[in-house]
mmCIF file of C-alpha atoms in Angstrom:
data_model
loop_
_atom_site.group_PDB
_atom_site.id
_atom_site.type_symbol
_atom_site.label_atom_id
_atom_site.label_comp_id
_atom_site.label_asym_id
_atom_site.label_seq_id
_atom_site.Cartn_x
_atom_site.Cartn_y
_atom_site.Cartn_z
ATOM 1 C CA MET A 1221 43.803 -49.624 -71.041
ATOM 2 C CA ASP A 1222 46.450 -47.660 -69.092
ATOM 3 C CA VAL A 1223 44.490 -44.460 -69.638
ATOM 4 C CA GLN A 1224 41.347 -46.087 -68.272
ATOM 5 C CA ARG A 1225 43.219 -47.309 -65.188
ATOM 6 C CA LYS A 1226 44.644 -43.860 -64.628
ATOM 7 C CA HIS A 1227 41.210 -42.260 -64.836
ATOM 8 C CA TYR A 1228 39.838 -44.945 -62.526
ATOM 9 C CA ARG A 1229 42.528 -44.257 -59.906
ATOM 10 C CA LEU A 1230 41.912 -40.511 -60.157
ATOM 11 C CA GLY A 1231 38.192 -41.100 -59.711
ATOM 12 C CA ILE A 1232 38.820 -43.177 -56.590
ATOM 13 C CA ARG A 1233 41.167 -40.522 -55.208
ATOM 14 C CA TYR A 1234 38.694 -37.675 -55.751
ATOM 15 C CA ALA A 1235 35.900 -39.776 -54.275
ATOM 16 C CA ASN A 1236 37.989 -40.394 -51.156
ATOM 17 C CA VAL A 1237 38.739 -36.686 -50.841
ATOM 18 C CA PHE A 1238 35.046 -35.872 -51.229
ATOM 19 C CA VAL A 1239 34.077 -38.430 -48.570
ATOM 20 C CA PHE A 1240 36.733 -37.044 -46.212
ATOM 21 C CA LEU A 1241 35.607 -33.440 -46.677
ATOM 22 C CA ALA A 1242 31.942 -34.370 -46.309
ATOM 23 C CA GLY A 1243 32.702 -36.305 -43.134
ATOM 24 C CA PHE A 1244 34.763 -33.426 -41.738
ATOM 25 C CA ALA A 1245 31.980 -30.938 -42.504
ATOM 26 C CA GLY A 1246 29.448 -33.248 -40.871
ATOM 27 C CA LEU A 1247 31.554 -33.565 -37.719
ATOM 28 C CA ALA A 1248 32.049 -29.790 -37.598
ATOM 29 C CA LEU A 1249 28.299 -29.228 -37.908
ATOM 30 C CA LEU A 1250 27.656 -31.806 -35.181
ATOM 31 C CA LEU A 1251 30.166 -30.065 -32.904
ATOM 32 C CA VAL A 1252 28.488 -26.706 -33.515
ATOM 33 C CA LEU A 1253 25.065 -28.140 -32.672
ATOM 34 C CA LEU A 1254 26.387 -29.832 -29.524
ATOM 35 C CA LEU A 1255 28.024 -26.615 -28.319
ATOM 36 C CA TRP A 1256 24.786 -24.736 -28.963
ATOM 37 C CA GLN A 1257 22.941 -27.195 -26.728
ATOM 38 C CA LEU A 1258 25.610 -27.028 -24.027
ATOM 39 C CA PHE A 1259 25.359 -23.248 -23.749
ATOM 40 C CA PRO A 1260 21.657 -22.297 -23.740
ATOM 41 C CA ALA A 1261 20.548 -18.714 -24.258
ATOM 42 C CA SER A 1262 20.459 -16.418 -21.234
ATOM 43 C CA PRO A 1263 17.025 -15.260 -20.022
ATOM 44 C CA PHE A 1264 18.415 -11.718 -20.208
ATOM 45 C CA ARG A 1265 19.844 -9.617 -22.999
ATOM 46 C CA THR A 1266 23.337 -10.364 -24.234
ATOM 47 C CA THR A 1267 25.013 -7.074 -25.057
ATOM 48 C CA VAL A 1268 28.316 -6.640 -26.886
ATOM 49 C CA LEU A 1269 30.281 -3.521 -27.814
ATOM 50 C CA LEU A 1270 31.646 -3.602 -31.368
ATOM 51 C CA ALA A 1271 34.596 -1.217 -31.652
ATOM 52 C CA GLY A 1272 35.260 0.607 -34.902
ATOM 53 C CA ASN A 1273 33.760 3.574 -36.695
ATOM 54 C CA PRO A 1274 30.957 3.737 -35.918
ATOM 55 C CA VAL A 1275 31.106 2.148 -32.484
ATOM 56 C CA ARG A 1276 28.099 -0.156 -32.184
ATOM 57 C CA VAL A 1277 26.373 -1.705 -29.206
ATOM 58 C CA ALA A 1278 24.491 -4.857 -30.219
ATOM 59 C CA SER A 1279 21.947 -6.235 -27.753
ATOM 60 C CA TRP A 1280 20.320 -9.631 -28.366
ATOM 61 C CA ASP A 1281 16.877 -10.185 -26.844
ATOM 62 C CA GLY A 1282 16.510 -13.958 -26.904
ATOM 63 C CA THR A 1283 12.894 -13.798 -25.734
ATOM 64 C CA ARG A 1284 11.697 -11.736 -28.695
ATOM 65 C CA LYS A 1285 14.339 -12.967 -31.183
ATOM 66 C CA HIS A 1286 15.346 -9.382 -31.795
ATOM 67 C CA VAL A 1287 18.631 -7.457 -31.952
ATOM 68 C CA THR A 1288 18.856 -3.770 -31.068
ATOM 69 C CA VAL A 1289 21.912 -1.986 -32.461
ATOM 70 C CA ILE A 1290 22.923 1.452 -31.156
ATOM 71 C CA ALA A 1291 25.535 3.211 -33.323
ATOM 72 C CA PHE A 1292 27.777 6.090 -32.176
ATOM 73 C CA PRO A 1293 30.307 8.097 -34.206
ATOM 74 C CA ALA A 1294 33.779 7.118 -32.987
ATOM 75 C CA SER A 1295 34.635 10.821 -32.628
ATOM 76 C CA VAL A 1296 31.838 11.590 -30.154
ATOM 77 C CA ALA A 1297 32.937 12.111 -26.523
ATOM 78 C CA ILE A 1298 31.627 10.645 -23.278
ATOM 79 C CA THR A 1299 32.865 10.582 -19.693
ATOM 80 C CA GLY A 1300 35.113 7.586 -19.188
ATOM 81 C CA LEU A 1301 34.860 5.510 -16.032
ATOM 82 C CA THR A 1302 37.524 5.228 -13.295
ATOM 83 C CA GLY A 1303 38.053 8.989 -13.407
ATOM 84 C CA VAL A 1304 39.842 9.135 -16.776
ATOM 85 C CA GLY A 1305 37.807 12.172 -17.876
ATOM 86 C CA GLU A 1306 36.081 13.052 -21.139
ATOM 87 C CA TYR A 1307 37.406 11.373 -24.272
ATOM 88 C CA SER A 1308 36.183 10.370 -27.690
ATOM 89 C CA LEU A 1309 35.104 6.760 -28.067
ATOM 90 C CA GLU A 1310 38.087 5.956 -30.278
ATOM 91 C CA SER A 1311 40.440 7.419 -27.641
ATOM 92 C CA LEU A 1312 38.828 5.370 -24.864
ATOM 93 C CA TRP A 1313 39.376 2.230 -26.948
ATOM 94 C CA LYS A 1314 43.070 3.092 -27.280
ATOM 95 C CA LEU A 1315 43.357 3.894 -23.562
ATOM 96 C CA GLY A 1316 41.885 0.501 -22.741
ATOM 97 C CA GLU A 1317 44.502 -1.100 -24.968
ATOM 98 C CA LEU A 1318 47.318 0.717 -23.164
ATOM 99 C CA ASP A 1319 45.983 0.033 -19.655
ATOM 100 C CA LYS A 1320 46.222 -3.722 -19.189
ATOM 101 C CA ARG A 1321 44.131 -3.457 -16.001
ATOM 102 C CA ASP A 1322 41.155 -1.989 -17.808
ATOM 103 C CA LYS A 1323 40.890 -3.437 -21.314
ATOM 104 C CA GLY A 1324 37.112 -3.055 -21.188
ATOM 105 C CA LEU A 1325 37.240 0.697 -20.486
ATOM 106 C CA LEU A 1326 35.278 1.628 -23.615
ATOM 107 C CA ALA A 1327 32.582 -1.018 -23.105
ATOM 108 C CA ASP A 1328 32.149 -0.087 -19.434
ATOM 109 C CA SER A 1329 32.035 3.650 -20.203
ATOM 110 C CA VAL A 1330 29.514 3.283 -23.031
ATOM 111 C CA GLY A 1331 27.520 0.975 -20.764
ATOM 112 C CA GLU A 1332 27.335 3.738 -18.168
ATOM 113 C CA ALA A 1333 26.259 6.253 -20.829
ATOM 114 C CA LEU A 1334 23.473 3.887 -21.922
ATOM 115 C CA ALA A 1335 22.763 2.672 -18.362
ATOM 116 C CA VAL A 1336 23.001 -0.955 -19.482
ATOM 117 C CA PRO A 1337 25.542 -3.642 -18.595
ATOM 118 C CA ILE A 1338 27.938 -4.356 -21.475
ATOM 119 C CA PRO A 1339 30.095 -7.263 -20.310
ATOM 120 C CA TRP A 1340 31.509 -8.147 -23.744
ATOM 121 C CA TYR A 1341 33.490 -6.338 -26.432
ATOM 122 C CA ILE A 1342 35.199 -7.116 -29.723
ATOM 123 C CA GLY A 1343 37.607 -4.965 -31.687
ATOM 124 C CA PRO A 1344 37.504 -4.129 -35.397
ATOM 125 C CA THR A 1345 37.143 -7.236 -37.574
ATOM 126 C CA GLY A 1346 36.930 -5.650 -41.015
ATOM 127 C CA ALA A 1347 33.216 -6.480 -41.208
ATOM 128 C CA SER A 1348 30.628 -3.754 -41.718
ATOM 129 C CA SER A 1349 27.518 -5.245 -40.102
ATOM 130 C CA VAL A 1350 26.517 -7.195 -37.009
ATOM 131 C CA ARG A 1351 25.575 -10.194 -39.139
ATOM 132 C CA GLU A 1352 29.025 -10.192 -40.777
ATOM 133 C CA ILE A 1353 30.863 -9.781 -37.472
ATOM 134 C CA PHE A 1354 28.961 -12.660 -35.872
ATOM 135 C CA SER A 1355 29.615 -14.999 -38.756
ATOM 136 C CA LEU A 1356 30.837 -18.560 -38.271
ATOM 137 C CA ARG A 1357 33.896 -17.766 -40.381
ATOM 138 C CA ASN A 1358 35.138 -15.500 -37.546
ATOM 139 C CA ILE A 1359 35.333 -18.422 -35.100
ATOM 140 C CA PHE A 1360 39.004 -18.879 -36.061
ATOM 141 C CA GLY A 1361 39.745 -15.251 -35.170
ATOM 142 C CA ILE A 1362 38.065 -15.664 -31.774
ATOM 143 C CA VAL A 1363 39.919 -18.884 -30.926
ATOM 144 C CA THR A 1364 43.367 -17.702 -32.079
ATOM 145 C CA GLY A 1365 43.201 -14.225 -30.541
ATOM 146 C CA LYS A 1366 43.253 -12.457 -33.910
ATOM 147 C CA PHE A 1367 40.643 -10.001 -32.632
ATOM 148 C CA ARG A 1368 40.977 -7.951 -29.455
ATOM 149 C CA THR A 1369 38.031 -9.299 -27.503
ATOM 150 C CA ASN A 1370 36.937 -10.872 -24.227
ATOM 151 C CA LEU A 1371 34.398 -13.054 -26.051
ATOM 152 C CA SER A 1372 35.064 -16.746 -25.569
ATOM 153 C CA LEU A 1373 33.959 -19.367 -28.080
ATOM 154 C CA GLN A 1374 31.212 -20.391 -25.634
ATOM 155 C CA ILE A 1375 29.729 -16.880 -25.872
ATOM 156 C CA PHE A 1376 30.495 -16.119 -29.524
ATOM 157 C CA LEU A 1377 29.166 -19.344 -31.024
ATOM 158 C CA PRO A 1378 25.564 -19.162 -29.698
ATOM 159 C CA LEU A 1379 25.424 -15.478 -30.706
ATOM 160 C CA ALA A 1380 26.699 -16.284 -34.191
ATOM 161 C CA LEU A 1381 24.181 -19.094 -34.649
ATOM 162 C CA ALA A 1382 21.345 -16.919 -33.341
ATOM 163 C CA THR A 1383 22.391 -13.990 -35.547
ATOM 164 C CA GLN A 1384 22.547 -16.050 -38.729
ATOM 165 C CA SER A 1385 19.097 -17.535 -38.035
ATOM 166 C CA LEU A 1386 17.369 -14.145 -37.709
ATOM 167 C CA ARG A 1387 15.530 -12.401 -40.523
ATOM 168 C CA THR A 1388 16.625 -8.955 -41.652
ATOM 169 C CA ASP A 1389 13.624 -7.275 -39.993
ATOM 170 C CA ALA A 1390 14.732 -8.695 -36.610
ATOM 171 C CA PHE A 1391 17.521 -6.087 -36.529
ATOM 172 C CA GLU A 1392 16.763 -2.542 -35.380
ATOM 173 C CA GLU A 1393 19.562 0.029 -35.678
ATOM 174 C CA LEU A 1394 19.506 3.471 -34.083
ATOM 175 C CA ASN A 1395 22.126 5.960 -35.261
ATOM 176 C CA VAL A 1396 22.661 8.283 -32.299
ATOM 177 C CA ALA A 1397 24.332 10.860 -34.575
ATOM 178 C CA ASP A 1398 20.910 11.555 -36.101
ATOM 179 C CA THR A 1399 19.280 12.285 -32.720
ATOM 180 C CA PRO A 1400 19.231 15.222 -30.264
ATOM 181 C CA ALA A 1401 21.399 13.146 -27.881
ATOM 182 C CA VAL A 1402 24.551 14.425 -29.631
ATOM 183 C CA VAL A 1403 25.315 18.023 -28.645
ATOM 184 C CA GLN A 1404 28.128 20.484 -29.331
ATOM 185 C CA LYS A 1405 30.207 21.321 -26.268
ATOM 186 C CA GLU A 1406 32.542 24.302 -26.028
ATOM 187 C CA LEU A 1407 36.036 23.533 -24.720
ATOM 188 C CA ALA A 1408 38.340 25.763 -22.692
ATOM 189 C CA ASP A 1409 40.597 26.426 -25.698
ATOM 190 C CA GLY A 1410 37.699 27.814 -27.715
ATOM 191 C CA THR A 1411 37.176 24.727 -29.843
ATOM 192 C CA SER A 1412 34.159 22.452 -29.645
ATOM 193 C CA GLU A 1413 33.461 18.723 -29.735
ATOM 194 C CA GLN A 1414 30.445 16.488 -29.998
ATOM 195 C CA PHE A 1415 29.321 15.042 -26.688
ATOM 196 C CA ILE A 1416 26.593 12.618 -25.578
ATOM 197 C CA ASP A 1417 23.934 14.228 -23.381
ATOM 198 C CA GLY A 1418 22.768 11.507 -20.966
ATOM 199 C CA ASP A 1419 19.306 12.917 -20.301
ATOM 200 C CA ARG A 1420 18.574 13.321 -24.008
ATOM 201 C CA LEU A 1421 19.916 9.845 -24.682
ATOM 202 C CA ASP A 1422 17.460 8.414 -22.141
ATOM 203 C CA VAL A 1423 14.588 9.990 -24.068
ATOM 204 C CA VAL A 1424 15.924 8.742 -27.416
ATOM 205 C CA LEU A 1425 16.371 5.173 -26.173
ATOM 206 C CA GLY A 1426 12.942 4.918 -24.576
ATOM 207 C CA THR A 1427 12.201 1.260 -23.839
ATOM 208 C CA ARG A 1428 14.521 -0.183 -26.493
ATOM 209 C CA LEU A 1429 16.910 -1.889 -24.058
ATOM 210 C CA GLU A 1430 14.443 -3.082 -21.441
ATOM 211 C CA GLU A 1431 14.553 -6.618 -20.076
ATOM 212 C CA GLU A 1432 11.262 -8.289 -20.975
ATOM 213 C CA ASP A 1433 10.967 -10.298 -17.742
ATOM 214 C CA VAL A 1434 11.907 -7.345 -15.523
ATOM 215 C CA ARG A 1435 9.401 -5.066 -17.251
ATOM 216 C CA THR A 1436 6.638 -7.675 -16.999
ATOM 217 C CA GLN A 1437 7.180 -8.115 -13.257
ATOM 218 C CA SER A 1438 7.117 -4.308 -12.728
ATOM 219 C CA LEU A 1439 8.508 -4.528 -9.190
ATOM 220 C CA ARG A 1440 8.812 -1.312 -7.204
ATOM 221 C CA VAL A 1441 12.400 -0.598 -6.156
ATOM 222 C CA MET A 1442 13.697 1.859 -3.546
ATOM 223 C CA ILE A 1443 17.356 2.821 -3.999
ATOM 224 C CA TYR A 1444 19.605 3.845 -1.105
ATOM 225 C CA ASN A 1445 23.081 5.345 -1.458
ATOM 226 C CA THR A 1446 25.315 4.350 1.467
ATOM 227 C CA THR A 1447 28.384 6.307 0.276
ATOM 228 C CA ALA A 1448 29.407 9.970 0.358
ATOM 229 C CA THR A 1449 29.303 10.225 -3.455
ATOM 230 C CA GLN A 1450 26.025 12.004 -4.101
ATOM 231 C CA THR A 1451 25.521 10.918 -7.717
ATOM 232 C CA LEU A 1452 25.486 7.163 -7.101
ATOM 233 C CA GLY A 1453 21.775 6.932 -6.352
ATOM 234 C CA ARG A 1454 20.861 8.617 -9.632
ATOM 235 C CA ARG A 1455 23.332 6.478 -11.585
ATOM 236 C CA MET A 1456 21.833 3.275 -10.210
ATOM 237 C CA GLU A 1457 18.316 4.618 -10.779
ATOM 238 C CA ARG A 1458 19.056 4.925 -14.507
ATOM 239 C CA ARG A 1459 20.254 1.321 -14.655
ATOM 240 C CA VAL A 1460 17.305 -0.065 -12.736
ATOM 241 C CA SER A 1461 14.800 1.956 -14.784
ATOM 242 C CA ARG A 1462 16.450 0.984 -18.070
ATOM 243 C CA ALA A 1463 16.025 -2.674 -17.144
ATOM 244 C CA GLY A 1464 12.285 -2.101 -16.727
ATOM 245 C CA ALA A 1465 11.759 -1.979 -12.953
ATOM 246 C CA LEU A 1466 9.880 0.894 -11.268
ATOM 247 C CA VAL A 1467 12.051 3.145 -9.104
ATOM 248 C CA VAL A 1468 9.839 4.712 -6.432
ATOM 249 C CA GLY A 1469 12.503 6.779 -4.703
ATOM 250 C CA ILE A 1470 16.182 7.515 -4.058
ATOM 251 C CA GLY A 1471 17.574 8.134 -0.584
ATOM 252 C CA ASN A 1472 20.642 7.906 1.640
ATOM 253 C CA ASP A 1473 21.211 5.280 4.302
ATOM 254 C CA SER A 1474 23.789 3.904 6.714
ATOM 255 C CA PRO A 1475 25.807 1.932 7.541
ATOM 256 C CA ALA A 1476 27.966 1.953 4.438
ATOM 257 C CA VAL A 1477 28.177 -1.272 2.466
ATOM 258 C CA GLY A 1478 30.743 -2.581 0.013
ATOM 259 C CA ARG A 1479 28.896 -4.920 -2.293
ATOM 260 C CA CYS A 1480 25.390 -3.761 -3.215
ATOM 261 C CA ILE A 1481 22.532 -5.437 -1.359
ATOM 262 C CA VAL A 1482 19.035 -6.286 -2.595
ATOM 263 C CA SER A 1483 16.601 -6.865 0.252
ATOM 264 C CA GLY A 1484 12.920 -7.764 0.396
ATOM 265 C CA PRO A 1485 10.501 -10.613 1.116
ATOM 266 C CA LYS A 1486 11.749 -14.078 0.177
ATOM 267 C CA GLU A 1487 9.330 -14.443 -2.732
ATOM 268 C CA LYS A 1488 10.523 -11.137 -4.251
ATOM 269 C CA LEU A 1489 14.144 -12.242 -3.976
ATOM 270 C CA GLU A 1490 13.355 -15.246 -6.179
ATOM 271 C CA THR A 1491 12.102 -13.133 -9.093
ATOM 272 C CA LYS A 1492 13.855 -12.536 -12.421
ATOM 273 C CA THR A 1493 14.272 -8.894 -11.369
ATOM 274 C CA THR A 1494 16.395 -9.840 -8.369
ATOM 275 C CA ILE A 1495 18.330 -12.372 -10.435
ATOM 276 C CA PHE A 1496 19.102 -9.590 -12.929
ATOM 277 C CA PHE A 1497 20.401 -7.343 -10.115
ATOM 278 C CA THR A 1498 22.631 -10.078 -8.714
ATOM 279 C CA GLN A 1499 23.937 -11.168 -12.107
ATOM 280 C CA PHE A 1500 24.692 -7.760 -13.632
ATOM 281 C CA PHE A 1501 25.120 -5.441 -10.631
ATOM 282 C CA GLY A 1502 26.927 -7.988 -8.451
ATOM 283 C CA CYS A 1503 24.441 -7.590 -5.603
ATOM 284 C CA GLU A 1504 23.932 -10.015 -2.745
ATOM 285 C CA THR A 1505 20.458 -10.724 -1.386
ATOM 286 C CA LYS A 1506 19.045 -10.303 2.108
ATOM 287 C CA VAL A 1507 15.605 -11.309 3.340
ATOM 288 C CA GLY A 1508 13.765 -8.401 4.960
ATOM 289 C CA GLU A 1509 10.611 -6.320 4.910
ATOM 290 C CA SER A 1510 10.169 -3.244 2.753
ATOM 291 C CA ILE A 1511 7.317 -0.842 3.460
ATOM 292 C CA ARG A 1512 7.631 1.562 0.534
ATOM 293 C CA SER A 1513 8.594 -0.903 -2.193
ATOM 294 C CA ASP A 1514 8.869 -4.524 -3.254
ATOM 295 C CA LEU A 1515 12.669 -4.413 -3.129
ATOM 296 C CA GLU A 1516 15.325 -2.183 -1.597
ATOM 297 C CA LEU A 1517 18.663 -1.805 -3.353
ATOM 298 C CA ARG A 1518 21.616 -0.383 -1.409
ATOM 299 C CA VAL A 1519 24.694 0.717 -3.339
ATOM 300 C CA GLY A 1520 28.106 0.944 -1.721
ATOM 301 C CA SER A 1521 31.822 1.285 -2.248
ATOM 302 C CA ASP A 1522 32.087 -1.396 -4.953
ATOM 303 C CA PHE A 1523 29.822 0.657 -7.227
ATOM 304 C CA GLU A 1524 31.570 3.880 -6.170
ATOM 305 C CA LYS A 1525 34.933 2.533 -7.388
ATOM 306 C CA LEU A 1526 33.692 2.686 -10.979
ATOM 307 C CA PHE A 1527 33.744 6.486 -10.869
ATOM 308 C CA VAL A 1528 36.931 7.346 -8.934
ATOM 309 C CA PRO A 1529 40.519 7.393 -10.267
ATOM 310 C CA ARG A 1530 42.515 4.218 -9.772
#
């Protein structure tokens, strides 16, 4: 009889534990679903730099339910922003860690090389694929600061849920090391290093990182540089073209502006193209007429600061 009572009490105890765990799991799932509803997907790409070797750039296209992954060898060199010079990707990551003012140095510099905005980054997690990195089990590392990242839970969670729901064929990975975009460059000391050639990279990328809504609208954009830095017009042209808009010309203009300005008829300023410019380039809008194009985009000192030493 005592043995039966003992087994009965153990059964009750295990049943209570099971009910507790099931209830906890149910509440956790409910919380995840509620957070997913609270933070709907952006109409534009969400692009994240994944540090490591290789360095990956993962870009989620919520419209097409597709993820484009661009992989670079960590040893390949690019020109870092804010005048730091040419460094390997792994060195730029370390520089960003040392410079507390510019923790996103690698993401910003790779973004300039690709001509796409990369607002988010995450350091090495020990995972080997995008699906593993954006796994729900890494939520703890995001919340506790285990990973070096600027991703908040509000950004990470929708990406993780979206990533886990995608089929394998929804992921497209391009290894830049296997393309003509990586070239050998001779250094002053007689040695050589691998470097990313921007023009060749543009050809390799093609339309992979276009914004669907911007491409569909196909607005004509005239770009004006209001600074003394001659390369700014071309730099902005790459960004605008990569998004999918049609650049019809690049020119100089005055007076100089600080924050970039997008001007055009009121109906053109309400388009997804203009919203993209304001959201990712930090532009303000101004109603006006444009003879040569649908929109005029003037770049100024705020954009120039990205390329001069601090």
